[in-house]
Coordinates of C-alpha atoms in Angstrom, one line a residue:
M1 CA 0.0 0.0 0.0
N2 CA 1.4 3.4 -0.9
I3 CA 0.8 6.6 1.0
H4 CA -2.0 7.8 -1.3
Q5 CA -3.9 4.5 -0.8
L6 CA -3.4 4.8 2.9
V7 CA -4.8 8.4 2.9
Q8 CA -7.8 7.4 0.8
E9 CA -8.5 4.6 3.4
L10 CA -8.1 6.8 6.5
R11 CA -9.4 10.2 5.4
E12 CA -12.5 11.5 7.1
P13 CA -14.9 14.3 6.3
S14 CA -14.4 17.6 8.0
A15 CA -15.2 21.3 7.6
S16 CA -11.6 22.3 8.5
K17 CA -9.5 24.6 6.3
I18 CA -5.8 24.1 5.4
V19 CA -3.6 26.9 4.0
L20 CA -0.2 26.2 2.5
L21 CA 2.0 29.3 2.0
V22 CA 5.0 28.6 -0.2
A23 CA 7.8 31.2 -0.3
D24 CA 9.8 29.8 -3.3
G25 CA 13.5 29.2 -2.6
L26 CA 13.0 30.2 1.1
G27 CA 16.0 28.6 2.6
G28 CA 19.4 30.3 2.4
L29 CA 23.0 30.5 3.7
P30 CA 25.0 33.2 5.5
L31 CA 27.5 35.1 3.3
E32 CA 30.2 34.6 5.8
P33 CA 30.9 31.7 8.3
G34 CA 29.0 32.3 11.5
G35 CA 26.7 34.9 9.9
R36 CA 23.0 34.9 9.4
T37 CA 21.0 33.6 6.5
E38 CA 18.6 35.8 4.5
L39 CA 15.6 34.5 6.6
E40 CA 17.5 35.1 9.9
T41 CA 18.6 38.6 8.8
A42 CA 15.1 39.7 7.8
N43 CA 12.7 41.4 10.2
T44 CA 9.9 38.9 10.5
P45 CA 7.8 39.6 13.6
N46 CA 4.7 37.8 12.1
L47 CA 6.6 34.7 11.1
D48 CA 8.4 34.6 14.4
A49 CA 5.0 34.8 16.2
L50 CA 3.7 32.0 14.0
A51 CA 6.8 29.9 15.0
K52 CA 6.1 30.5 18.6
D53 CA 2.4 29.4 18.3
G54 CA 3.2 26.4 16.1
V55 CA 5.8 23.7 15.5
S56 CA 8.9 24.0 13.3
G57 CA 11.3 21.9 11.4
L58 CA 13.3 21.4 8.3
A59 CA 11.8 19.8 5.2
V60 CA 13.9 17.7 2.8
P61 CA 12.4 18.1 -0.6
V62 CA 13.7 14.9 -2.2
L63 CA 16.5 13.2 -0.4
P64 CA 19.5 14.5 1.7
G65 CA 22.0 16.0 -0.7
I66 CA 19.7 16.1 -3.7
T67 CA 19.0 19.6 -5.2
P68 CA 15.4 19.8 -6.4
G69 CA 13.9 21.7 -9.2
S70 CA 10.7 23.6 -8.6
G71 CA 8.6 20.7 -10.0
P72 CA 9.8 18.0 -7.6
G73 CA 9.9 20.5 -4.7
H74 CA 6.2 21.4 -5.1
L75 CA 5.0 17.9 -5.8
A76 CA 6.6 16.8 -2.6
L77 CA 4.8 19.6 -0.7
F78 CA 1.5 18.3 -2.3
G79 CA 2.3 14.8 -1.0
Y80 CA 3.4 13.3 -4.3
D81 CA 6.7 11.4 -4.0
P82 CA 9.0 13.3 -6.4
L83 CA 11.0 10.1 -7.1
E84 CA 7.9 8.4 -8.3
Y85 CA 6.3 11.3 -10.1
R86 CA 9.2 12.6 -12.3
I87 CA 7.4 15.2 -14.3
G88 CA 9.3 17.4 -16.8
R89 CA 9.1 21.1 -16.5
G90 CA 7.8 21.6 -20.0
I91 CA 4.5 20.0 -19.3
L92 CA 4.2 22.2 -16.1
E93 CA 4.8 25.4 -18.1
A94 CA 2.3 24.3 -20.7
L95 CA -0.3 23.6 -18.1
G96 CA 0.5 26.8 -16.4
I97 CA -0.6 28.9 -19.4
N98 CA -3.5 26.5 -19.9
F99 CA -2.3 25.1 -23.2
A100 CA -4.4 22.2 -24.4
V101 CA -1.8 19.4 -24.5
T102 CA -2.6 16.3 -26.6
P103 CA -1.2 12.7 -26.5
R104 CA 0.9 13.6 -29.6
D105 CA 2.7 16.4 -27.9
V106 CA 6.0 16.9 -26.2
A107 CA 6.2 20.1 -24.2
I108 CA 9.5 21.9 -23.5
R109 CA 10.2 24.9 -21.3
G110 CA 12.3 27.5 -23.1
N111 CA 14.6 30.3 -21.7
F112 CA 15.7 33.2 -23.8
T113 CA 19.4 33.9 -23.5
T114 CA 22.1 36.3 -24.6
L115 CA 24.8 34.9 -26.7
D116 CA 28.1 36.5 -27.9
A117 CA 29.4 36.4 -31.5
N118 CA 30.8 32.9 -30.9
G119 CA 27.6 31.4 -29.5
I120 CA 28.7 31.6 -25.9
I121 CA 26.1 32.3 -23.2
T122 CA 26.7 35.6 -21.5
D123 CA 23.3 35.8 -19.7
R124 CA 21.2 32.7 -19.1
R125 CA 18.0 34.9 -18.7
A126 CA 18.7 37.6 -21.3
G127 CA 18.6 40.3 -18.7
R128 CA 15.2 39.2 -17.4
P129 CA 13.2 41.0 -20.2
T130 CA 9.7 42.3 -19.7
T131 CA 6.9 39.9 -20.6
E132 CA 6.0 42.3 -23.5
R133 CA 9.5 41.7 -24.9
C134 CA 9.0 38.0 -24.4
V135 CA 5.8 38.1 -26.5
E136 CA 7.6 40.0 -29.3
S137 CA 10.4 37.4 -29.3
V138 CA 8.0 34.5 -29.3
N139 CA 6.3 36.0 -32.4
L140 CA 9.7 35.8 -34.2
L141 CA 10.0 32.1 -33.2
R142 CA 6.5 31.4 -34.6
K143 CA 8.0 32.0 -38.1
I144 CA 9.9 28.7 -37.8
D145 CA 8.3 26.0 -39.9
L146 CA 9.5 22.4 -39.4
S147 CA 6.6 20.7 -41.1
A148 CA 9.1 19.0 -43.5
M149 CA 10.2 17.0 -40.4
G150 CA 6.7 15.8 -39.8
V151 CA 5.9 18.0 -36.8
E152 CA 3.8 21.0 -35.9
L153 CA 5.3 23.6 -33.6
F154 CA 3.5 25.8 -31.1
V155 CA 5.4 28.6 -29.3
E156 CA 3.7 30.4 -26.5
P157 CA 5.0 33.2 -24.2
V158 CA 5.0 32.5 -20.4
K159 CA 6.6 35.4 -18.5
E160 CA 9.8 37.4 -18.7
H161 CA 12.5 35.2 -20.2
R162 CA 10.4 32.0 -20.3
F163 CA 8.4 30.5 -23.1
V164 CA 6.9 27.1 -24.0
L165 CA 7.6 25.1 -27.1
V166 CA 5.2 22.2 -27.9
V167 CA 6.2 19.8 -30.6
R168 CA 3.2 17.8 -32.0
G169 CA 3.7 14.8 -34.2
D170 CA 3.8 11.0 -34.3
G171 CA 6.5 8.8 -32.8
L172 CA 8.0 11.5 -30.5
G173 CA 9.7 10.7 -27.2
D174 CA 10.5 12.9 -24.2
G175 CA 13.7 11.3 -23.1
V176 CA 15.7 14.4 -24.2
N177 CA 18.4 16.2 -22.2
D178 CA 18.2 19.9 -21.2
T179 CA 20.3 22.2 -23.4
D180 CA 20.9 24.7 -20.6
P181 CA 24.4 24.1 -19.2
Q182 CA 23.4 26.1 -16.0
A183 CA 26.4 28.3 -16.5
V184 CA 27.7 31.3 -18.5
G185 CA 30.9 31.3 -20.6
V186 CA 29.9 28.1 -22.4
P187 CA 27.7 27.4 -25.4
P188 CA 24.2 25.8 -25.1
L189 CA 24.2 22.0 -25.2
M190 CA 22.9 20.0 -28.1
S191 CA 19.8 17.9 -27.7
Q192 CA 20.2 14.2 -27.5
G193 CA 17.6 11.4 -27.1
V194 CA 17.9 8.2 -25.1
D195 CA 15.9 6.1 -27.6
G196 CA 14.6 6.2 -31.2
P197 CA 11.4 8.3 -30.5
S198 CA 13.4 10.7 -28.3
R199 CA 16.2 11.1 -30.9
K200 CA 13.5 12.2 -33.3
T201 CA 12.4 14.8 -30.8
A202 CA 16.1 15.8 -30.3
D203 CA 16.6 16.3 -34.0
V204 CA 13.6 18.6 -34.2
L205 CA 14.8 20.6 -31.2
N206 CA 18.3 21.0 -32.6
R207 CA 16.9 22.2 -35.9
F208 CA 14.5 24.6 -34.0
V209 CA 17.4 26.1 -32.1
L210 CA 19.4 26.6 -35.3
E211 CA 16.5 28.4 -37.0
A212 CA 15.9 30.4 -33.8
R213 CA 19.4 31.8 -33.9
K214 CA 18.6 33.1 -37.3
V215 CA 15.3 34.8 -36.5
L216 CA 16.6 36.2 -33.3
A217 CA 19.9 37.5 -34.7
D218 CA 18.9 41.2 -34.6
N219 CA 16.8 40.9 -31.4
G220 CA 19.5 41.4 -28.8
P221 CA 19.9 40.9 -26.0
I222 CA 17.4 38.1 -26.7
N223 CA 19.3 36.4 -29.4
G224 CA 19.5 32.8 -28.2
L225 CA 17.6 30.2 -26.2
T226 CA 17.9 27.0 -24.1
L227 CA 15.4 24.2 -23.7
R228 CA 14.5 22.3 -20.6
G229 CA 12.2 19.7 -19.2
A230 CA 10.8 17.9 -22.3
A231 CA 7.8 16.0 -21.1
R232 CA 4.5 14.4 -22.1
F233 CA 1.3 14.7 -20.0
P234 CA 1.5 12.2 -17.1
T235 CA -1.2 10.1 -15.5
I236 CA -1.6 11.3 -11.9
A237 CA -4.3 11.1 -9.2
T238 CA -5.8 14.4 -8.4
F239 CA -5.7 16.2 -5.1
E240 CA -9.4 15.6 -4.5
Q241 CA -9.1 11.9 -5.4
V242 CA -6.2 11.5 -2.9
Y243 CA -7.2 13.8 0.0
G244 CA -10.9 14.5 -0.6
L245 CA -10.1 18.2 -0.6
R246 CA -11.5 21.0 -2.8
A247 CA -8.3 22.8 -3.5
A248 CA -7.6 26.3 -4.9
A249 CA -4.3 27.7 -6.1
L250 CA -3.3 31.4 -5.9
A251 CA -0.2 31.9 -7.9
V252 CA 1.3 34.5 -10.1
Y253 CA 3.8 32.6 -12.2
P254 CA 2.5 30.1 -14.8
M255 CA 4.9 27.4 -13.8
Y256 CA 3.2 27.1 -10.4
K257 CA -0.3 27.3 -11.8
G258 CA 0.8 24.4 -14.0
L259 CA 1.9 22.4 -11.0
A260 CA -1.4 23.0 -9.3
R261 CA -3.4 22.3 -12.4
L262 CA -1.5 19.0 -12.8
V263 CA -2.9 17.7 -9.5
G264 CA -6.4 19.1 -10.2
M265 CA -6.5 22.3 -8.1
D266 CA -8.7 25.1 -9.3
I267 CA -6.5 27.9 -10.7
L268 CA -7.9 31.3 -9.5
D269 CA -7.2 34.7 -10.9
A270 CA -5.3 36.2 -8.0
G271 CA -3.8 39.2 -9.7
Q272 CA -0.1 40.0 -9.6
T273 CA 0.7 41.0 -6.0
L274 CA 0.7 39.4 -2.6
Q275 CA -2.1 41.8 -1.6
S276 CA -4.3 40.7 -4.5
Q277 CA -3.5 37.1 -3.6
A278 CA -4.6 37.8 0.0
D279 CA -7.7 39.5 -1.1
K280 CA -8.7 36.5 -3.4
L281 CA -8.0 34.1 -0.5
K282 CA -10.5 36.0 1.7
E283 CA -13.0 36.2 -1.2
V284 CA -13.1 32.4 -1.8
W285 CA -12.6 31.3 1.8
A286 CA -16.0 29.6 2.0
D287 CA -15.6 27.7 -1.3
Y288 CA -12.6 25.5 -0.7
D289 CA -11.0 23.2 1.9
F290 CA -7.3 23.7 0.8
F291 CA -5.5 26.8 -0.4
F292 CA -2.1 26.9 -2.0
L293 CA -0.6 30.4 -2.2
H294 CA 2.7 30.8 -4.0
Y295 CA 5.2 33.6 -3.6
K296 CA 8.0 33.7 -6.2
Y297 CA 10.4 36.6 -5.4
T298 CA 12.3 34.9 -2.5
D299 CA 13.6 32.6 -5.2
S300 CA 14.4 35.0 -8.1
T301 CA 16.3 37.3 -5.8
G302 CA 18.3 34.3 -4.5
E303 CA 19.1 33.2 -8.0
D304 CA 20.3 36.8 -8.8
G305 CA 22.7 36.5 -5.9
N306 CA 21.1 39.6 -4.3
F307 CA 21.2 38.9 -0.5
P308 CA 19.7 42.3 0.5
A309 CA 16.8 42.0 -2.0
K310 CA 16.0 38.5 -0.8
V311 CA 15.8 39.8 2.7
Q312 CA 13.4 42.5 1.5
M313 CA 11.2 39.9 -0.3
I314 CA 11.1 37.8 2.9
E315 CA 9.9 40.9 4.9
K316 CA 7.2 41.5 2.3
F317 CA 6.1 37.9 2.7
D318 CA 6.0 38.4 6.4
A319 CA 3.5 41.2 6.1
L320 CA 1.0 38.7 4.5
I321 CA 0.8 36.5 7.6
P322 CA -1.6 38.5 9.7
Q323 CA -4.1 38.6 6.9
V324 CA -4.0 34.9 6.6
R325 CA -4.2 34.3 10.3
A326 CA -7.3 36.6 10.5
L327 CA -9.2 34.0 8.5
N328 CA -8.6 31.4 11.3
P329 CA -7.4 28.5 9.2
D330 CA -7.4 25.2 11.1
V331 CA -3.9 24.4 9.7
L332 CA -1.5 27.0 8.5
I333 CA 1.8 25.9 7.0
V334 CA 4.7 28.1 5.8
T335 CA 7.6 26.6 3.9
G336 CA 9.4 26.6 0.6
D337 CA 9.8 24.2 -2.2
H338 CA 13.6 24.3 -1.9
S339 CA 16.4 26.6 -0.8
T340 CA 18.0 29.2 -3.0
P341 CA 20.9 30.8 -1.2
S342 CA 22.0 34.1 -2.6
K343 CA 25.5 33.0 -1.9
M344 CA 25.1 30.1 -4.5
K345 CA 22.9 32.0 -7.0
A346 CA 21.0 28.7 -7.5
H347 CA 18.7 26.1 -6.0
S348 CA 20.5 24.0 -3.3
F349 CA 20.2 20.8 -1.4
H350 CA 19.7 22.4 2.0
P351 CA 16.6 21.5 3.9
V352 CA 13.8 24.2 4.0
P353 CA 12.6 26.0 7.2
T354 CA 9.0 25.0 7.9
I355 CA 6.2 26.0 10.3
L356 CA 2.9 24.2 11.0
M357 CA 0.4 25.9 13.2
A358 CA -2.8 24.3 14.4
D359 CA -4.8 24.3 17.7
N360 CA -3.7 20.7 18.3
C361 CA 0.0 21.1 17.3
R362 CA 2.6 20.4 20.0
T363 CA 4.6 23.6 20.4
D364 CA 8.3 23.3 20.7
G365 CA 9.6 26.4 22.3
V366 CA 10.9 27.9 19.0
T367 CA 10.3 31.6 19.0
S368 CA 11.8 32.7 15.7
F369 CA 11.7 31.6 12.1
G370 CA 15.1 30.7 10.7
E371 CA 17.3 27.8 9.7
E372 CA 19.0 27.5 13.0
A373 CA 15.8 27.8 15.0
C374 CA 14.0 25.3 12.9
L375 CA 16.8 22.8 13.4
R376 CA 15.7 22.7 17.1
G377 CA 12.0 22.4 16.2
G378 CA 9.6 19.6 17.1
L379 CA 9.1 18.5 13.5
G380 CA 12.8 17.8 13.2
R381 CA 14.2 17.0 9.8
F382 CA 11.5 15.3 7.7
E383 CA 10.7 14.4 4.1
A384 CA 8.5 17.1 2.5
K385 CA 6.3 14.4 0.9
H386 CA 5.0 13.7 4.5
L387 CA 3.9 17.3 5.1
M388 CA 0.4 16.7 3.7
L389 CA 0.0 13.8 6.1
L390 CA 0.7 16.2 9.0
A391 CA -1.7 18.8 7.5
M392 CA -4.5 16.2 7.2
A393 CA -3.9 14.9 10.7
H394 CA -3.8 18.3 12.4
A395 CA -7.0 19.2 10.4
G396 CA -8.8 16.3 11.8
R397 CA -9.2 14.6 8.4
L398 CA -7.4 11.3 9.1
G399 CA -8.8 8.4 11.1
K400 CA -7.0 5.8 13.1
F401 CA -4.8 3.2 11.3
G402 CA -5.5 -0.3 12.5
A403 CA -7.6 -1.8 15.3

């Protein structure tokens, strides 16, 4: 029996409400030995009060030492074992913009980049262009026609430097590597496939990249691209099927809407700011049992290596907490999908600070929210995939196991 089967067997009806607040890339590192992390540096009176009233710990997104992408990190928070549900980022981006994926499709997430005259990457995100510039650049890519290779291409803008490429055709596979080397000063990688169908997809992608360099040649700083997370649509049980919860997602970035849509959450129009997300949460409070609210900017500032900016983004997130607590959720969880230390300018393997507050939680004496404090918390160090079990139990939604 797997965890989902156990939950389906034990779950009980309840009117309780669960809120999951995810500050993307929340965990960090001090810039100097013995210093404070971004979270420990930030002024967070509301998160500190939440820690005092709840129970804290450190969540391991996948396994110790394994650095997670956003997909595995969030699936674990939703209670889906990321080692079992290995879902490519492309399908999540496509779902995030509500693209109608078919069984003949392979979806790939694209990043616009800046290349020098020798094809070397000088900026992996092309200076983080506006979404308007992204749309203009996507319109250039739509000129590419690879019908002679037996495929149809769909290119859709996402946000800033991100876009989605969907390749539609027969006999395609998704066992294709990422072309992003995750570094500057080197050229993009070539696509390669692990089997015959995937090699067909890789050939299409390599040709697409070649043609893209031509149509983007005069479009600097957006003059190149990398491709990541080739994937087909997976078969996965929905949130309601597993937990019996009516779930709503309040996210700004399409990627995270895609993750929520993948597991069957309702995607709500929550605007573009934390305040509009909070307003929407209050507006729909009576309509759902579970609420997933995602905050991106703790991650993007970490990836930029901007320690002070990440501190500011954490402080903005802290200001949201009183508005959520005013709704009196039965269970309130604050965590991240992974750590993104400014010092590393990337996702990392470090466990993520986590708070769970409920009337029936066992408080642990922790009075501040930070990596060191959470290490002493009552939740200890736990696998993130078990967080939903804790949420369900504290919400009075799980019955007794066994006689």
